[in-house]
Amino acid sequence: MSNYRRSNMLQSIEGIYRNGKIELLEMPADIEEAQVIVTFLPKSGLIDLPSRGIDREQASDLRLRLTRFAPDWERPEMDVYDALSSR
């Protein structure tokens, strides 16, 4: 077994991959050494909505309706769901 300190909670830290190295944008809390999984995200955060059958008017309507949930999504206890999507 590897000699690394296990944490009871998963942490997600943003970083940038450049020239074969990953530069973290912040330091993880309470971790000296750990196994990691790196997921490369698309450079653009945009989603091609027309290819998914969603036109501009529908996207605007969805955006308006979903903003009502933003206060709930931003609560600290919702971070557990972010960890699930990174598996």
Coordinates of C-alpha atoms in Angstrom, one line a residue:
M1 CA 0.0 0.0 0.0
S2 CA 1.2 3.5 -0.8
N3 CA 2.6 5.6 2.0
Y4 CA 0.3 8.6 1.9
R5 CA -2.0 10.1 4.4
R6 CA -5.7 9.4 3.7
S7 CA -8.3 12.1 4.1
N8 CA -11.9 11.3 5.0
M9 CA -13.2 13.9 2.5
L10 CA -12.5 14.3 -1.1
Q11 CA -11.1 17.7 -2.2
S12 CA -11.3 19.3 -5.6
I13 CA -8.6 21.9 -6.4
E14 CA -8.4 23.7 -9.7
G15 CA -5.2 23.8 -11.6
I16 CA -3.6 24.3 -15.0
Y17 CA -1.7 21.7 -17.0
R18 CA 1.2 23.3 -18.8
N19 CA 4.4 21.9 -20.2
G20 CA 3.8 18.5 -18.7
K21 CA 3.2 19.8 -15.2
I22 CA 0.1 20.6 -13.1
E23 CA 0.1 24.0 -11.3
L24 CA -2.5 24.1 -8.5
L25 CA -4.4 27.4 -8.2
E26 CA -4.7 26.8 -4.4
M27 CA -3.2 24.5 -1.8
P28 CA -5.3 21.6 -0.5
A29 CA -6.2 21.8 3.1
D30 CA -4.6 19.3 5.5
I31 CA -3.0 17.1 2.8
E32 CA 0.8 16.5 2.7
E33 CA 0.8 13.7 0.2
A34 CA -2.0 12.0 -1.6
Q35 CA -3.0 10.0 -4.7
V36 CA -4.8 12.1 -7.3
I37 CA -6.9 11.7 -10.3
V38 CA -6.6 14.4 -13.0
T39 CA -9.5 15.1 -15.3
F40 CA -8.9 17.4 -18.3
L41 CA -11.7 19.8 -18.8
P42 CA -12.5 21.4 -22.2
K43 CA -10.9 24.7 -22.7
S44 CA -14.2 26.4 -23.4
G45 CA -17.0 26.1 -20.8
L46 CA -19.6 26.6 -23.5
I47 CA -22.0 23.9 -24.4
D48 CA -23.3 23.6 -28.0
L49 CA -27.0 24.0 -27.2
P50 CA -28.3 23.8 -30.8
S51 CA -26.7 20.4 -31.2
R52 CA -28.8 19.4 -28.2
G53 CA -32.0 20.8 -29.6
I54 CA -32.1 23.9 -27.5
D55 CA -32.6 27.2 -29.2
R56 CA -31.8 30.7 -27.9
E57 CA -35.3 31.4 -26.5
Q58 CA -35.4 28.0 -24.7
A59 CA -31.9 28.6 -23.3
S60 CA -32.9 32.0 -22.0
D61 CA -36.0 30.5 -20.4
L62 CA -34.0 27.8 -18.7
R63 CA -31.4 30.2 -17.4
L64 CA -34.1 32.4 -15.9
R65 CA -35.8 29.4 -14.2
L66 CA -32.6 27.8 -13.0
T67 CA -31.3 31.0 -11.3
R68 CA -33.9 30.6 -8.7
F69 CA -32.0 27.5 -7.4
A70 CA -28.6 29.3 -7.2
P71 CA -28.9 30.2 -3.5
D72 CA -29.4 26.5 -2.7
W73 CA -26.6 25.4 -5.0
E74 CA -24.2 27.8 -3.4
R75 CA -24.7 26.5 0.2
P76 CA -21.5 24.8 1.6
E77 CA -23.3 21.5 2.3
M78 CA -24.0 21.1 -1.4
D79 CA -20.2 20.6 -2.1
V80 CA -20.8 16.9 -1.5
Y81 CA -22.5 16.8 -4.9
D82 CA -19.5 18.4 -6.6
A83 CA -17.4 15.5 -5.3
L84 CA -19.8 13.0 -6.8
S85 CA -19.5 14.5 -10.3
S86 CA -15.7 14.2 -10.3
R87 CA -15.7 10.4 -9.9

